[in-house]
Amino acid sequence: MLNGISIESFIAGFAYGGTTVLVGQPLETLKTLTQVSTTTSPNMLTTAKQLYSTSGIRGFYRGGTPLLLGGGLMRSAQFGFYQSVLPVLDTKFGKRDPQTYWLGCVNPHVVAAGWAGGIGRGLVEGPFEMVKVRRQIVSDWKFADVTKGFGVTVFR
């Protein structure tokens, strides 16, 4: 810990984020291409075959480069904010006794720290998500566009 900040949590989040992108990006690309397809009844298998025939394996990772970095950073922020806020709440308000949890099972400090982690992730995720989607659908974009949809991403 460095001044109450859990460096290990940021590192663990970065590793998790990178792994998630490497494993999930092909399915994310297929989902996006299926959603924007103009055919009447697109399905993932047909979309996958077409993508592979036109772009090879690289096509499945289209738009993934910014997300590989962004995925690591956003998970890093999520884990790090959570792990940094939780001890502050416990110190400031005292550790919660399980007898005082909401509905007998929900620790309000964990909820608040989770909310902080979500806000941290959203702040990092917005610009990377916009670039990823634009690259997946092969659409031009300018740097000024990176804040489009930012508020919804943070709220989500």
PDB file of C-alpha atoms in Angstrom:
ATOM      1  CA  MET A   1       0.000   0.000   0.000  1.00  0.00           C
ATOM      2  CA  LEU A   2       1.141   3.483  -0.839  1.00  0.00           C
ATOM      3  CA  ASN A   3      -0.589   6.170   1.234  1.00  0.00           C
ATOM      4  CA  GLY A   4      -3.733   4.047   1.475  1.00  0.00           C
ATOM      5  CA  ILE A   5      -3.739   3.143  -2.233  1.00  0.00           C
ATOM      6  CA  SER A   6      -3.542  -0.533  -3.071  1.00  0.00           C
ATOM      7  CA  ILE A   7      -1.018  -0.774  -5.928  1.00  0.00           C
ATOM      8  CA  GLU A   8      -1.568  -4.540  -6.105  1.00  0.00           C
ATOM      9  CA  SER A   9      -5.253  -3.978  -6.871  1.00  0.00           C
ATOM     10  CA  PHE A  10      -4.416  -1.672  -9.766  1.00  0.00           C
ATOM     11  CA  ILE A  11      -1.935  -4.247 -11.147  1.00  0.00           C
ATOM     12  CA  ALA A  12      -4.394  -7.130 -10.712  1.00  0.00           C
ATOM     13  CA  GLY A  13      -7.100  -5.090 -12.435  1.00  0.00           C
ATOM     14  CA  PHE A  14      -4.803  -4.317 -15.360  1.00  0.00           C
ATOM     15  CA  ALA A  15      -3.937  -8.008 -15.806  1.00  0.00           C
ATOM     16  CA  TYR A  16      -7.617  -8.975 -15.611  1.00  0.00           C
ATOM     17  CA  GLY A  17      -8.565  -6.280 -18.119  1.00  0.00           C
ATOM     18  CA  GLY A  18      -5.974  -7.374 -20.661  1.00  0.00           C
ATOM     19  CA  THR A  19      -7.015 -11.011 -20.366  1.00  0.00           C
ATOM     20  CA  THR A  20     -10.680 -10.113 -20.755  1.00  0.00           C
ATOM     21  CA  VAL A  21      -9.989  -8.277 -24.007  1.00  0.00           C
ATOM     22  CA  LEU A  22      -7.850 -11.081 -25.448  1.00  0.00           C
ATOM     23  CA  VAL A  23     -10.560 -13.645 -24.741  1.00  0.00           C
ATOM     24  CA  GLY A  24     -13.696 -11.559 -25.270  1.00  0.00           C
ATOM     25  CA  GLN A  25     -12.825  -9.266 -28.189  1.00  0.00           C
ATOM     26  CA  PRO A  26     -13.709 -11.775 -30.946  1.00  0.00           C
ATOM     27  CA  LEU A  27     -17.208 -12.227 -29.508  1.00  0.00           C
ATOM     28  CA  GLU A  28     -17.581  -8.482 -28.945  1.00  0.00           C
ATOM     29  CA  THR A  29     -16.672  -7.831 -32.591  1.00  0.00           C
ATOM     30  CA  LEU A  30     -19.157 -10.448 -33.808  1.00  0.00           C
ATOM     31  CA  LYS A  31     -21.877  -8.947 -31.600  1.00  0.00           C
ATOM     32  CA  THR A  32     -21.256  -5.441 -32.925  1.00  0.00           C
ATOM     33  CA  LEU A  33     -21.144  -6.552 -36.574  1.00  0.00           C
ATOM     34  CA  THR A  34     -24.338  -8.570 -36.129  1.00  0.00           C
ATOM     35  CA  GLN A  35     -26.063  -5.560 -34.548  1.00  0.00           C
ATOM     36  CA  VAL A  36     -25.175  -3.210 -37.414  1.00  0.00           C
ATOM     37  CA  SER A  37     -25.799  -5.761 -40.169  1.00  0.00           C
ATOM     38  CA  THR A  38     -28.252  -4.734 -42.871  1.00  0.00           C
ATOM     39  CA  THR A  39     -29.339  -8.302 -43.658  1.00  0.00           C
ATOM     40  CA  THR A  40     -32.790  -9.284 -42.464  1.00  0.00           C
ATOM     41  CA  SER A  41     -31.761 -12.049 -40.081  1.00  0.00           C
ATOM     42  CA  PRO A  42     -28.051 -11.946 -39.254  1.00  0.00           C
ATOM     43  CA  ASN A  43     -26.551 -14.571 -36.973  1.00  0.00           C
ATOM     44  CA  MET A  44     -23.157 -14.855 -35.332  1.00  0.00           C
ATOM     45  CA  LEU A  45     -22.017 -17.958 -37.218  1.00  0.00           C
ATOM     46  CA  THR A  46     -22.672 -16.412 -40.643  1.00  0.00           C
ATOM     47  CA  THR A  47     -21.070 -13.167 -39.505  1.00  0.00           C
ATOM     48  CA  ALA A  48     -18.013 -15.090 -38.195  1.00  0.00           C
ATOM     49  CA  LYS A  49     -17.574 -16.979 -41.472  1.00  0.00           C
ATOM     50  CA  GLN A  50     -17.857 -13.792 -43.512  1.00  0.00           C
ATOM     51  CA  LEU A  51     -15.466 -11.889 -41.228  1.00  0.00           C
ATOM     52  CA  TYR A  52     -12.887 -14.685 -41.361  1.00  0.00           C
ATOM     53  CA  SER A  53     -13.089 -14.976 -45.147  1.00  0.00           C
ATOM     54  CA  THR A  54     -12.596 -11.226 -45.656  1.00  0.00           C
ATOM     55  CA  SER A  55     -10.207 -10.340 -42.815  1.00  0.00           C
ATOM     56  CA  GLY A  56      -8.797 -13.524 -41.342  1.00  0.00           C
ATOM     57  CA  ILE A  57      -8.213 -13.876 -37.598  1.00  0.00           C
ATOM     58  CA  ARG A  58      -7.150 -10.201 -37.370  1.00  0.00           C
ATOM     59  CA  GLY A  59     -10.703  -9.178 -38.242  1.00  0.00           C
ATOM     60  CA  PHE A  60     -11.977 -10.619 -34.971  1.00  0.00           C
ATOM     61  CA  TYR A  61      -9.660  -8.275 -33.068  1.00  0.00           C
ATOM     62  CA  ARG A  62     -10.530  -5.171 -35.127  1.00  0.00           C
ATOM     63  CA  GLY A  63     -10.835  -2.278 -32.708  1.00  0.00           C
ATOM     64  CA  GLY A  64      -9.159  -4.308 -29.992  1.00  0.00           C
ATOM     65  CA  THR A  65      -5.858  -2.462 -29.758  1.00  0.00           C
ATOM     66  CA  PRO A  66      -7.257   0.586 -27.963  1.00  0.00           C
ATOM     67  CA  LEU A  67      -9.390  -1.676 -25.811  1.00  0.00           C
ATOM     68  CA  LEU A  68      -6.422  -3.873 -24.869  1.00  0.00           C
ATOM     69  CA  LEU A  69      -4.802  -0.863 -23.271  1.00  0.00           C
ATOM     70  CA  GLY A  70      -8.128   0.609 -22.187  1.00  0.00           C
ATOM     71  CA  GLY A  71      -9.385  -2.718 -20.802  1.00  0.00           C
ATOM     72  CA  GLY A  72      -6.341  -2.955 -18.593  1.00  0.00           C
ATOM     73  CA  LEU A  73      -6.658   0.651 -17.492  1.00  0.00           C
ATOM     74  CA  MET A  74     -10.396   0.523 -16.823  1.00  0.00           C
ATOM     75  CA  ARG A  75     -10.203  -2.688 -14.784  1.00  0.00           C
ATOM     76  CA  SER A  76      -7.174  -1.249 -13.028  1.00  0.00           C
ATOM     77  CA  ALA A  77      -9.204   1.842 -12.094  1.00  0.00           C
ATOM     78  CA  GLN A  78     -12.167  -0.303 -11.060  1.00  0.00           C
ATOM     79  CA  PHE A  79     -10.155  -2.594  -8.778  1.00  0.00           C
ATOM     80  CA  GLY A  80      -7.918   0.188  -7.486  1.00  0.00           C
ATOM     81  CA  PHE A  81     -10.702   2.653  -6.668  1.00  0.00           C
ATOM     82  CA  TYR A  82     -12.680  -0.068  -4.895  1.00  0.00           C
ATOM     83  CA  GLN A  83      -9.723  -1.280  -2.841  1.00  0.00           C
ATOM     84  CA  SER A  84      -8.657   2.280  -2.008  1.00  0.00           C
ATOM     85  CA  VAL A  85     -12.114   3.505  -0.940  1.00  0.00           C
ATOM     86  CA  LEU A  86     -13.155   0.518   1.203  1.00  0.00           C
ATOM     87  CA  PRO A  87     -10.493   0.984   3.926  1.00  0.00           C
ATOM     88  CA  VAL A  88     -11.196   4.730   4.025  1.00  0.00           C
ATOM     89  CA  LEU A  89     -14.866   4.029   4.730  1.00  0.00           C
ATOM     90  CA  ASP A  90     -13.990   1.436   7.361  1.00  0.00           C
ATOM     91  CA  THR A  91     -11.587   3.879   9.036  1.00  0.00           C
ATOM     92  CA  LYS A  92     -13.906   6.881   8.874  1.00  0.00           C
ATOM     93  CA  PHE A  93     -17.134   5.134   9.867  1.00  0.00           C
ATOM     94  CA  GLY A  94     -15.836   2.010  11.622  1.00  0.00           C
ATOM     95  CA  LYS A  95     -15.895  -1.527  10.332  1.00  0.00           C
ATOM     96  CA  ARG A  96     -19.466  -2.708   9.915  1.00  0.00           C
ATOM     97  CA  ASP A  97     -20.741  -5.533  12.062  1.00  0.00           C
ATOM     98  CA  PRO A  98     -22.550  -8.137   9.935  1.00  0.00           C
ATOM     99  CA  GLN A  99     -25.506  -7.670  12.297  1.00  0.00           C
ATOM    100  CA  THR A 100     -25.949  -4.133  10.876  1.00  0.00           C
ATOM    101  CA  TYR A 101     -25.742  -5.043   7.174  1.00  0.00           C
ATOM    102  CA  TRP A 102     -28.676  -4.020   5.009  1.00  0.00           C
ATOM    103  CA  LEU A 103     -31.151  -6.879   4.783  1.00  0.00           C
ATOM    104  CA  GLY A 104     -28.728  -8.810   6.980  1.00  0.00           C
ATOM    105  CA  CYS A 105     -26.280  -9.459   4.125  1.00  0.00           C
ATOM    106  CA  VAL A 106     -25.344  -6.238   2.283  1.00  0.00           C
ATOM    107  CA  ASN A 107     -22.387  -4.265   3.625  1.00  0.00           C
ATOM    108  CA  PRO A 108     -23.012  -0.597   2.742  1.00  0.00           C
ATOM    109  CA  HIS A 109     -19.260   0.095   2.692  1.00  0.00           C
ATOM    110  CA  VAL A 110     -18.801  -2.538  -0.003  1.00  0.00           C
ATOM    111  CA  VAL A 111     -21.682  -1.024  -1.976  1.00  0.00           C
ATOM    112  CA  ALA A 112     -20.160   2.480  -1.758  1.00  0.00           C
ATOM    113  CA  ALA A 113     -16.669   1.204  -2.650  1.00  0.00           C
ATOM    114  CA  GLY A 114     -18.144  -0.752  -5.581  1.00  0.00           C
ATOM    115  CA  TRP A 115     -19.896   2.400  -6.756  1.00  0.00           C
ATOM    116  CA  ALA A 116     -16.569   4.282  -6.572  1.00  0.00           C
ATOM    117  CA  GLY A 117     -14.908   1.490  -8.567  1.00  0.00           C
ATOM    118  CA  GLY A 118     -17.621   1.731 -11.217  1.00  0.00           C
ATOM    119  CA  ILE A 119     -17.173   5.491 -11.508  1.00  0.00           C
ATOM    120  CA  GLY A 120     -13.383   5.033 -11.811  1.00  0.00           C
ATOM    121  CA  ARG A 121     -13.872   2.480 -14.566  1.00  0.00           C
ATOM    122  CA  GLY A 122     -16.413   4.621 -16.399  1.00  0.00           C
ATOM    123  CA  LEU A 123     -14.097   7.608 -16.440  1.00  0.00           C
ATOM    124  CA  VAL A 124     -11.449   5.552 -18.225  1.00  0.00           C
ATOM    125  CA  GLU A 125     -13.775   3.394 -20.337  1.00  0.00           C
ATOM    126  CA  GLY A 126     -15.711   6.056 -22.259  1.00  0.00           C
ATOM    127  CA  PRO A 127     -13.057   7.181 -24.749  1.00  0.00           C
ATOM    128  CA  PHE A 128     -11.715   3.651 -25.354  1.00  0.00           C
ATOM    129  CA  GLU A 129     -15.220   2.267 -25.917  1.00  0.00           C
ATOM    130  CA  MET A 130     -16.009   4.908 -28.559  1.00  0.00           C
ATOM    131  CA  VAL A 131     -12.769   4.212 -30.450  1.00  0.00           C
ATOM    132  CA  LYS A 132     -13.352   0.448 -30.264  1.00  0.00           C
ATOM    133  CA  VAL A 133     -16.875   0.656 -31.696  1.00  0.00           C
ATOM    134  CA  ARG A 134     -15.843   3.044 -34.476  1.00  0.00           C
ATOM    135  CA  ARG A 135     -13.015   0.687 -35.479  1.00  0.00           C
ATOM    136  CA  GLN A 136     -15.256  -2.387 -35.337  1.00  0.00           C
ATOM    137  CA  ILE A 137     -17.750  -0.879 -37.763  1.00  0.00           C
ATOM    138  CA  VAL A 138     -14.934   0.711 -39.791  1.00  0.00           C
ATOM    139  CA  SER A 139     -16.086   4.278 -39.271  1.00  0.00           C
ATOM    140  CA  ASP A 140     -13.886   7.359 -39.314  1.00  0.00           C
ATOM    141  CA  TRP A 141     -13.474   9.286 -36.100  1.00  0.00           C
ATOM    142  CA  LYS A 142     -11.652  12.329 -34.801  1.00  0.00           C
ATOM    143  CA  PHE A 143      -9.998  12.794 -31.433  1.00  0.00           C
ATOM    144  CA  ALA A 144     -12.757  15.279 -30.522  1.00  0.00           C
ATOM    145  CA  ASP A 145     -15.264  12.375 -30.799  1.00  0.00           C
ATOM    146  CA  VAL A 146     -13.844  10.427 -27.831  1.00  0.00           C
ATOM    147  CA  THR A 147     -16.281  12.021 -25.407  1.00  0.00           C
ATOM    148  CA  LYS A 148     -19.397  11.007 -27.378  1.00  0.00           C
ATOM    149  CA  GLY A 149     -21.498   8.766 -25.157  1.00  0.00           C
ATOM    150  CA  PHE A 150     -19.180   9.455 -22.227  1.00  0.00           C
ATOM    151  CA  GLY A 151     -21.933  10.374 -19.755  1.00  0.00           C
ATOM    152  CA  VAL A 152     -23.931   7.227 -20.504  1.00  0.00           C
ATOM    153  CA  THR A 153     -20.818   5.073 -20.154  1.00  0.00           C
ATOM    154  CA  VAL A 154     -19.979   6.566 -16.738  1.00  0.00           C
ATOM    155  CA  PHE A 155     -23.601   6.212 -15.587  1.00  0.00           C
ATOM    156  CA  ARG A 156     -23.739   2.612 -16.798  1.00  0.00           C
TER     157      ARG A 156
END
